[in-house]
Short mmCIF file of C-alpha atoms in Angstrom, two decimals:
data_model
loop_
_atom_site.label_atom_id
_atom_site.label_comp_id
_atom_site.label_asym_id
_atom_site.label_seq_id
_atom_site.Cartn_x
_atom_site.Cartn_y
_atom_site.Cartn_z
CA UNK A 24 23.14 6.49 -20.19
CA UNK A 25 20.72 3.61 -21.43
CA UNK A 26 18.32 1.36 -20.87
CA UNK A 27 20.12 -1.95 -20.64
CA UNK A 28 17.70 -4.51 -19.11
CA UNK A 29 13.74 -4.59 -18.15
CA UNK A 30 13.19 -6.77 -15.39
CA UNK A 31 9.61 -7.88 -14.38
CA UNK A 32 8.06 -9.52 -10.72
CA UNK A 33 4.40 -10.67 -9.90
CA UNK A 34 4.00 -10.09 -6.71
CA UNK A 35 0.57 -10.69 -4.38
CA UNK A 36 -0.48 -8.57 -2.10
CA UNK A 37 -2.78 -9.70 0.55
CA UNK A 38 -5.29 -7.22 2.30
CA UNK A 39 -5.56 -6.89 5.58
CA UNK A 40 -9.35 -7.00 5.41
CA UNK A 41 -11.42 -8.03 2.42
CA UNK A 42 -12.84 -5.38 0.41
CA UNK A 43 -16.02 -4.56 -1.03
CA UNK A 44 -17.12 -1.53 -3.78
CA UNK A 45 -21.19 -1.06 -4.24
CA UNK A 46 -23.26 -3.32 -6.06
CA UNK A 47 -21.57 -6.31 -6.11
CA UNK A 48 -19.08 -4.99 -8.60
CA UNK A 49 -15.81 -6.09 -6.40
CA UNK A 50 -15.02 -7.93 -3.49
CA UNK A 51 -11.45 -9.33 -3.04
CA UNK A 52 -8.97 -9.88 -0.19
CA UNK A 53 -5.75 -9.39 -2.81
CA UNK A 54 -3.79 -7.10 -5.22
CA UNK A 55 -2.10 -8.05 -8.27
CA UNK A 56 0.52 -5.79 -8.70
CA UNK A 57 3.71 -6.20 -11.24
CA UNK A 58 6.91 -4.32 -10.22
CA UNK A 59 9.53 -3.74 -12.58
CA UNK A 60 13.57 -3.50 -11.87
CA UNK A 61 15.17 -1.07 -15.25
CA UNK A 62 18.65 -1.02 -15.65
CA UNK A 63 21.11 0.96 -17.03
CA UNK A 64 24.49 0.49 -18.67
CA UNK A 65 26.14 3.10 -15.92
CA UNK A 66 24.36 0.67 -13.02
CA UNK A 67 21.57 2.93 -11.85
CA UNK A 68 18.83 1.10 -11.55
CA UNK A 69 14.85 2.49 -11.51
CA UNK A 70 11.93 0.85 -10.10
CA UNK A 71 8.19 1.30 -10.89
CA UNK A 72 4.90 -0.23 -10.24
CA UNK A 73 1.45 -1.28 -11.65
CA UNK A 74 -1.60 -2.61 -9.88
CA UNK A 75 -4.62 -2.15 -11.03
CA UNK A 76 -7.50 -2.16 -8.46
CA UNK A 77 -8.32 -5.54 -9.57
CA UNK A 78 -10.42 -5.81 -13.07
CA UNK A 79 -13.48 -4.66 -12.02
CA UNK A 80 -12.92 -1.05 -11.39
CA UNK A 81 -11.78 0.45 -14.37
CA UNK A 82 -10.68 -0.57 -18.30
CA UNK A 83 -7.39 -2.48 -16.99
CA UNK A 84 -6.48 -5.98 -15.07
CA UNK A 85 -3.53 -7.41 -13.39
CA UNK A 86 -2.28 -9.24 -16.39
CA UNK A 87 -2.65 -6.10 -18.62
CA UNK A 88 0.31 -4.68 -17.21
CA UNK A 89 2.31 -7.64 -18.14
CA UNK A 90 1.27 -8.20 -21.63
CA UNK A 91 1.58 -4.72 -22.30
CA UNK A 92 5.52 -4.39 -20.69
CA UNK A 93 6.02 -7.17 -22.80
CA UNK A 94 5.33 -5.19 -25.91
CA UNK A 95 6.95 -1.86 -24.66
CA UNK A 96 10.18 -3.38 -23.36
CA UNK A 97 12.16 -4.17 -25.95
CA UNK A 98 11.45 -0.65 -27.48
CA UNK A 99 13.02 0.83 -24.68
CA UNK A 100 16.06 -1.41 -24.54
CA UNK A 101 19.06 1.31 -25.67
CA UNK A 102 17.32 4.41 -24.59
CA UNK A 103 18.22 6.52 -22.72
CA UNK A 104 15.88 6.79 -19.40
CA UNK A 105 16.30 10.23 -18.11
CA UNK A 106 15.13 11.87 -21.75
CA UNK A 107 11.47 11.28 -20.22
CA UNK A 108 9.19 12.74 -22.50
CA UNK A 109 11.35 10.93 -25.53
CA UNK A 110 10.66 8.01 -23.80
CA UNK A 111 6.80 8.51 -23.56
CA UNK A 112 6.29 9.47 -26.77
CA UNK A 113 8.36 6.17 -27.77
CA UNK A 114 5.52 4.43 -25.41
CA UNK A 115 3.05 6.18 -27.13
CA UNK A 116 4.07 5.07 -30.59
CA UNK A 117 4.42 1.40 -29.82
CA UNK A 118 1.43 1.09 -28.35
CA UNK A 119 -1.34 3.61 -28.70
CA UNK A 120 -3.50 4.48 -25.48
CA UNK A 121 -3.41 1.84 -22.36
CA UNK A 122 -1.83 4.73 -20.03
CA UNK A 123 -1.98 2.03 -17.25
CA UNK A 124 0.41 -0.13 -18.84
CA UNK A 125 2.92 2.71 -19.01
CA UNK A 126 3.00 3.95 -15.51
CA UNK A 127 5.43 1.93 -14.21
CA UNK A 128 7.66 1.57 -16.82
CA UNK A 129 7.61 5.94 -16.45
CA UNK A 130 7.81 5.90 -12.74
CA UNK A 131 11.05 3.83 -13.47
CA UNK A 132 12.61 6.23 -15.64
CA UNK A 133 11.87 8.90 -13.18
CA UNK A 134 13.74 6.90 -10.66
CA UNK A 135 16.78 6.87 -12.23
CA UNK A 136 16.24 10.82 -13.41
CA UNK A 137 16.19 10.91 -9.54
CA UNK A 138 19.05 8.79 -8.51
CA UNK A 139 21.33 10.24 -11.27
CA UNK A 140 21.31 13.77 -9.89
CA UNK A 141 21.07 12.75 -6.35
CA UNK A 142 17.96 14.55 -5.90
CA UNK A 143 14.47 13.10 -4.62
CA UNK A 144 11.55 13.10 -7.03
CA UNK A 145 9.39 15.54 -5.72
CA UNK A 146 12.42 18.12 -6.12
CA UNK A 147 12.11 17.42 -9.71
CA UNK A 148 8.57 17.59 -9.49
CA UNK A 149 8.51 21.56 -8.67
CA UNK A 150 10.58 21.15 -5.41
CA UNK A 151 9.90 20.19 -2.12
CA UNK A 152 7.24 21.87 -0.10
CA UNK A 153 7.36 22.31 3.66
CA UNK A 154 4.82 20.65 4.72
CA UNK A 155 3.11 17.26 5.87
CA UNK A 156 0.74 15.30 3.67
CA UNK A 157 -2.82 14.29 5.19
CA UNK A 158 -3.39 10.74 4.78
CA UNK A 159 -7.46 9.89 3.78
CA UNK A 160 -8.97 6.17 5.27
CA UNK A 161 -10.25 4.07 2.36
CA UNK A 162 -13.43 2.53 3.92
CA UNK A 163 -15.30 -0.28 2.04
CA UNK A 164 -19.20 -0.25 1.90
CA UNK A 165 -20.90 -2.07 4.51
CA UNK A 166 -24.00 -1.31 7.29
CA UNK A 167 -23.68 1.80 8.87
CA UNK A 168 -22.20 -0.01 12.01
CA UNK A 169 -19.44 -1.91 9.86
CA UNK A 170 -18.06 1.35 8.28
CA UNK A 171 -18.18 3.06 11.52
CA UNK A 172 -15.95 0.87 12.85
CA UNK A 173 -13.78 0.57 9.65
CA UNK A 174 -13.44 4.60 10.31
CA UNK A 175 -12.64 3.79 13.94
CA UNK A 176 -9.42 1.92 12.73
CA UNK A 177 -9.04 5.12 10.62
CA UNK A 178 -8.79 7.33 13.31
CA UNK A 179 -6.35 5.17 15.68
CA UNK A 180 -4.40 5.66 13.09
CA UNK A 181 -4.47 9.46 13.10
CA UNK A 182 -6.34 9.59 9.86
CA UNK A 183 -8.96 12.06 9.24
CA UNK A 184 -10.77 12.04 5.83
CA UNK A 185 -12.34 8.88 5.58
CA UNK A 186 -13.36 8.26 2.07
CA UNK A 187 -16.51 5.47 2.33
CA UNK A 188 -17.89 3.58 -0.54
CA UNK A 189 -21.79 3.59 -0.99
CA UNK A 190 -24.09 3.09 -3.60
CA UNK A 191 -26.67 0.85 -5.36
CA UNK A 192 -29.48 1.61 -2.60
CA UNK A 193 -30.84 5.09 -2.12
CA UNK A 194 -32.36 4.06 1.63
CA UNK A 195 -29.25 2.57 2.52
CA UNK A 196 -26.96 5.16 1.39
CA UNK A 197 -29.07 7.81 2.93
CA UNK A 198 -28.77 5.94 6.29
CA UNK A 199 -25.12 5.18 5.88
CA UNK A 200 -24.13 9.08 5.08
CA UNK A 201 -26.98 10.28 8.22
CA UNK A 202 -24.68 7.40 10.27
CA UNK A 203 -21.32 8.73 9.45
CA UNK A 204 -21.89 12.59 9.54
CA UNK A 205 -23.41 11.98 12.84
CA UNK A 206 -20.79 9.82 14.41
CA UNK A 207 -17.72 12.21 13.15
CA UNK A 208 -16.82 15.10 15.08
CA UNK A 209 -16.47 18.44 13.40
CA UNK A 210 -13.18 18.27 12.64
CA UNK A 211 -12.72 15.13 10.55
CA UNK A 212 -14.39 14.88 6.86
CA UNK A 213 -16.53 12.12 5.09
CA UNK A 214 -16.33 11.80 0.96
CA UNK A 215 -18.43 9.70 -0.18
CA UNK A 216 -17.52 7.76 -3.15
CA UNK A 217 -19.88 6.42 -5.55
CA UNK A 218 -17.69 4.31 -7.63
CA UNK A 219 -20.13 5.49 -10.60
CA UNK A 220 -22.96 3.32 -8.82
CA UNK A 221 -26.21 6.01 -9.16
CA UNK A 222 -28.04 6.86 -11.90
CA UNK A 223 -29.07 10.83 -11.72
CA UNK A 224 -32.01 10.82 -10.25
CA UNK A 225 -30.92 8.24 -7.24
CA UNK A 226 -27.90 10.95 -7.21
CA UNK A 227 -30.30 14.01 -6.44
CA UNK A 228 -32.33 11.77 -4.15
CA UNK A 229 -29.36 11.01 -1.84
CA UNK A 230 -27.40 14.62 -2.05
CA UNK A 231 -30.32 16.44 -1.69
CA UNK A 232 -31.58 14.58 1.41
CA UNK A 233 -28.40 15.15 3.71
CA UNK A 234 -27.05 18.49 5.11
CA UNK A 235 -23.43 17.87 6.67
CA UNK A 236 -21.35 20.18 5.63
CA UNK A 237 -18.68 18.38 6.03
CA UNK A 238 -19.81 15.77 2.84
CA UNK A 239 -18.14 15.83 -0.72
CA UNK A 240 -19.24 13.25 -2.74
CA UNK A 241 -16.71 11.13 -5.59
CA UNK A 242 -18.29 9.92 -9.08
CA UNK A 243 -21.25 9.96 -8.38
CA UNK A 244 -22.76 8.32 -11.93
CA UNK A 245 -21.13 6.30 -14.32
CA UNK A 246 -20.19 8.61 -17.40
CA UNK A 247 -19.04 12.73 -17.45
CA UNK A 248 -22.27 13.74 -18.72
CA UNK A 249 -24.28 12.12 -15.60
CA UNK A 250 -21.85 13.71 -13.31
CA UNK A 251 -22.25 17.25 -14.95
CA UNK A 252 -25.88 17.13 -14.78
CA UNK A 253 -26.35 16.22 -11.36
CA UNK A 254 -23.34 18.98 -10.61
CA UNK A 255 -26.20 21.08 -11.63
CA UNK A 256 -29.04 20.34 -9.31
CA UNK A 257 -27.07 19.71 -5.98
CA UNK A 258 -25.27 21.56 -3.81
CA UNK A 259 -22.66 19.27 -1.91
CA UNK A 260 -18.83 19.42 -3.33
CA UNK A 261 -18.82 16.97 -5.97
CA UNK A 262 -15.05 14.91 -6.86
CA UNK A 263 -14.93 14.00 -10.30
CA UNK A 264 -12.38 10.44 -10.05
CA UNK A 265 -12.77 7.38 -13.11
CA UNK A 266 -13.70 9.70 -15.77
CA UNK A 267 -10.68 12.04 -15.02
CA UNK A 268 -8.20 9.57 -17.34
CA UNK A 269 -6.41 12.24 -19.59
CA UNK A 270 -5.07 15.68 -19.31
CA UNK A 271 -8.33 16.74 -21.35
CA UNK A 272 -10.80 15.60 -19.52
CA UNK A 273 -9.36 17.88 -16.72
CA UNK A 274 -9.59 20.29 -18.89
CA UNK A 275 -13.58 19.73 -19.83
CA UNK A 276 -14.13 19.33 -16.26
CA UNK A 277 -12.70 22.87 -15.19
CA UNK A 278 -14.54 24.37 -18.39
CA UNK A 279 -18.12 23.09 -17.67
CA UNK A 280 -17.53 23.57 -13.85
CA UNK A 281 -18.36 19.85 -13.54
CA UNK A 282 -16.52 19.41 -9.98
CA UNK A 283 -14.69 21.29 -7.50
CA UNK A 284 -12.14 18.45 -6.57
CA UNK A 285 -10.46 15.38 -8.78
CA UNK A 286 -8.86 12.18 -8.03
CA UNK A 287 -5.48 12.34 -9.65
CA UNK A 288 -4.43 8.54 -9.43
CA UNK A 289 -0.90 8.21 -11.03
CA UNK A 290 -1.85 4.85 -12.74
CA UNK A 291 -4.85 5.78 -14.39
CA UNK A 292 -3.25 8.70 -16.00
CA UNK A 293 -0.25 7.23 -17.59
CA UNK A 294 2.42 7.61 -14.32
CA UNK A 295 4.00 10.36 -13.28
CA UNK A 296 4.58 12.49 -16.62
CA UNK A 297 1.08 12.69 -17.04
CA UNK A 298 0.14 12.88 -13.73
CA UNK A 299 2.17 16.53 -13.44
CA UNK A 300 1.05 18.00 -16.20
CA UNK A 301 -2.44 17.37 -14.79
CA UNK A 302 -1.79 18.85 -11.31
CA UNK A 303 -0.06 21.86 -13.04
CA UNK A 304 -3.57 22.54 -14.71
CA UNK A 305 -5.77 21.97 -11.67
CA UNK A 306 -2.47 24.27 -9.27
CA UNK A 307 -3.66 27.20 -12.34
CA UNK A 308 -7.31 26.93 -12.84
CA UNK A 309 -8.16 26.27 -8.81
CA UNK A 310 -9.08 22.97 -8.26
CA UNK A 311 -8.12 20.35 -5.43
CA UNK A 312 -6.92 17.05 -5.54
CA UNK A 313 -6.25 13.82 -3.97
CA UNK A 314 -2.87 12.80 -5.45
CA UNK A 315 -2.40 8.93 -5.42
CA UNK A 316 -2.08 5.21 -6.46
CA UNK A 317 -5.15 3.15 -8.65
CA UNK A 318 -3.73 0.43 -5.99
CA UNK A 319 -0.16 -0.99 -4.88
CA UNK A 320 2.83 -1.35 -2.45
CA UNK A 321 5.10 1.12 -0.88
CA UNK A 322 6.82 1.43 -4.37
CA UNK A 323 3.82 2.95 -5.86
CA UNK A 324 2.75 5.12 -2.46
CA UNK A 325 6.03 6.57 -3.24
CA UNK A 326 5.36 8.17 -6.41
CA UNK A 327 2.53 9.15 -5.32
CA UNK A 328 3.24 11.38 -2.18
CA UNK A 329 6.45 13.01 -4.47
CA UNK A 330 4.02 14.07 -6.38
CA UNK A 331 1.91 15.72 -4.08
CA UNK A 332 5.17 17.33 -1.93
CA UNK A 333 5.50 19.80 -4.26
CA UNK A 334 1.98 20.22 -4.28
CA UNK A 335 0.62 23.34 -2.35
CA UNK A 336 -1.89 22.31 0.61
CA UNK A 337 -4.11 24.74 -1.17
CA UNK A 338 -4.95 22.62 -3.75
CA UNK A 339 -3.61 18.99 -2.02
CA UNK A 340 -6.77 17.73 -0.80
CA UNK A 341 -5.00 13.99 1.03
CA UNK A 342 -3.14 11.33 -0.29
CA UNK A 343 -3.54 7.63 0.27
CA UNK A 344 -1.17 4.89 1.40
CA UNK A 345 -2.60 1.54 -0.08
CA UNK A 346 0.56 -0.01 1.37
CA UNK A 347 -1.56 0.32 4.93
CA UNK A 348 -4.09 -1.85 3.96
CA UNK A 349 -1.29 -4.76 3.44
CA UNK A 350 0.29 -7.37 5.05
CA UNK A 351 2.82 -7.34 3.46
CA UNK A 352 5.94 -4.82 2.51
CA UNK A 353 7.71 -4.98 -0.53
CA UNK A 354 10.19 -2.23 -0.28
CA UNK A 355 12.34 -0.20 3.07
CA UNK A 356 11.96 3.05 2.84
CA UNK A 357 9.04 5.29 1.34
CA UNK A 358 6.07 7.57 2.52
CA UNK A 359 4.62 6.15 5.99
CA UNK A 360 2.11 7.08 8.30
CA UNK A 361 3.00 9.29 11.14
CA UNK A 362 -0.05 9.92 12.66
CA UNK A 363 -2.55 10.68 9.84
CA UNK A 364 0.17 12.22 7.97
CA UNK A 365 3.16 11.81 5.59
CA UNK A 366 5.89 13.06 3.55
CA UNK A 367 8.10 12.05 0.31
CA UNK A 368 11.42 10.29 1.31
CA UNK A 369 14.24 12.12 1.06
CA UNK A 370 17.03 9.70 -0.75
CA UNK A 371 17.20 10.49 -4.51
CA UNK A 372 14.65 9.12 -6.36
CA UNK A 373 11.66 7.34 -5.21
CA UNK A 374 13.53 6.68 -2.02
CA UNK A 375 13.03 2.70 -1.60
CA UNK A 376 14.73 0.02 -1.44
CA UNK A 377 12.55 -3.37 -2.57
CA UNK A 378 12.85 -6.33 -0.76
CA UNK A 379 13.91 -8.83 -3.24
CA UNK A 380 12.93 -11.75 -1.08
CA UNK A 381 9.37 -10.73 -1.23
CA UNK A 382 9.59 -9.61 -4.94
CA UNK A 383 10.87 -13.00 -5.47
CA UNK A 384 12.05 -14.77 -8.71
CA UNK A 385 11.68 -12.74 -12.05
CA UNK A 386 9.20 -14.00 -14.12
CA UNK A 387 10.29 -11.98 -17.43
CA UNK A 388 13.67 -10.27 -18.59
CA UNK A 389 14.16 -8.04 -21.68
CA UNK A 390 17.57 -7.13 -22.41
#
């Protein structure tokens, strides 16, 4: 089997609701995400997506996925898809480092893998586990009142772990967090995710002032160091998330007892390849995750919740279905929400089936 033809789609996704990240660093009512069709001279064909969480958030923009495809493409063209770690390596050769432009070309490949031996991913992931996913609420900063209500929508949902972005004022954040623990009942759990906003000392301020037990807080300061050192002089469950971009730093992270949770996003990482060699590690060395997209459609949801499938619950933390926050679909099929909860899809592969009228017309073919 080979690689016969790359074909590439910008498509925009609009939000449902605008959304915001602390201190003025994002606000946007859109996703640009770039899907990709791969082809194969036995006609098996593999889909994948990239969408970054616009430009803002972490070393990698919207257009960055295209240029990059552009150069890895045609050095794919005549190989043969399912020989995945061949093809990553080739990746890696052509162009050094930018894991976010590879993840969708990878989740492509691991597409057809799936498709060609009938079997869904997340059987080729470590096999399918019995068991439902928990779906976390992605809750952009606001006043107190406006995230309450954004964790209202949350919960008529069925969702649970609400995951709501603070940051850039130590008052405010202080009253948001008293807010929130106070308003959800004891059976529901709050992270609260810095987005690298605080400096140490506004960290310790913050963490040290609230008791909920029920808190864990996500990247708290901008680089590993920061994060390690506050680690050290709080006591709240800290998840280590933008600085977690290679297996290694997983590594560090479990070494130095830096955090006691990550956030595994598949895009971030590289795709899926790299994305299971890091859940393997944190499975071993005890440490939970939230397995997910950087940002995307159904397509990318379902690589996503494959992944964590064959994830024990032990260590699976939630998942999250940016597809929610859309109005629009771009594939039948995938991981949906059932209540606060979901599973992979059982057809072989990624289990979708894009829509080609929203994909619309191809704006680049390499063949």
């Amino acid at each position: 089997m080979k690689i016969s033809k790359i074909t590439v789609y910008q498509v925009t996704l609009p939000l449902e609701h605008p959304y915001r990240l602390s201190g003025g660093r994002l606000y946007f009512d859109k996703l640009d995400s770039t899907i990709i069709a791969m082809d194969t001279d036995e006609g098996i064909r593999g889909w994948g997506e990239g969408c970054p969480w616009g430009s803002t958030y972490l070393p990698a923009f919207p257009r960055g996925v295209r240029a990059g495809i552009e150069e890895l493409a045609p050095q794919l063209i005549g190989l043969d898809p399912r020989r995945i770690d061949f093809i990553y390596r080739t990746m890696d050769t052509a162009l050094p480092g930018h894991p976010y432009i590879k993840s969708a070309l990878d989740m492509a490949c691991w597409d057809i893998l799936g498709k060609s031996t009938g079997l869904p991913l997340c059987e080729l992931f470590g096999g399918r586990l019995d068991q439902e996913i928990t779906i976390q609420n992605s809750v952009p900063t606001g006043t107190p009142e406006e995230m309450i209500e954004s964790i209202k929508r949350g919960q008529a949902k069925g969702e649970t772990i609400h995951t709501c972005k603070i940051g850039a004022d130590v008052a405010l954040d202080i009253e948001r967090i008293q807010a929130i623990g106070a308003y959800l009942p004891a059976n529901e759990t709050a992270t609260f995710d810095v987005n690298r906003a605080w400096l140490v000392d506004e960290g310790m301020r913050v963490m040290n002032s609230v008791k909920e037990p029920i808190l864990y807080f996500e990247q708290p300061c901008e680089t590993y160091e920061e994060c390690l050192q506050l680690r050290q002089l709080t006591y709240h469950p800290i998840i280590l998330d933008e600085c977690i971009q290679a297996y290694g730093h997983v590594v560090r992270a479990q070494a130095d007892r830096a955090c006691e949770a990550i956030g595994l996003k598949i895009g971030r990482v590289g795709g899926l390849t790299k994305a299971r060699r890091i859940r393997d590690f944190c499975v071993e060395t005890g440490i939970r995750m939230n397995i997910e997209v950087t940002g995307g459609s159904v397509i990318g949801d379902a690589g996503s919740v494959h992944l964590a499938q064959s994830t024990p619950l032990t260590h699976l933390r939630a998942t999250w279905l940016c597809h929610e926050m859309l109005t629009v679909d771009t594939a039948k099929g995938g991981p949906r929400n059932k209540g606060g909860k979901t599973s992979a899809p059982e057809a072989p592969g990624l289990g979708v089936e894009p829509i080609m009228d929203v994909l619309g017309e191809a704006i680049a073919v390499y063949q």
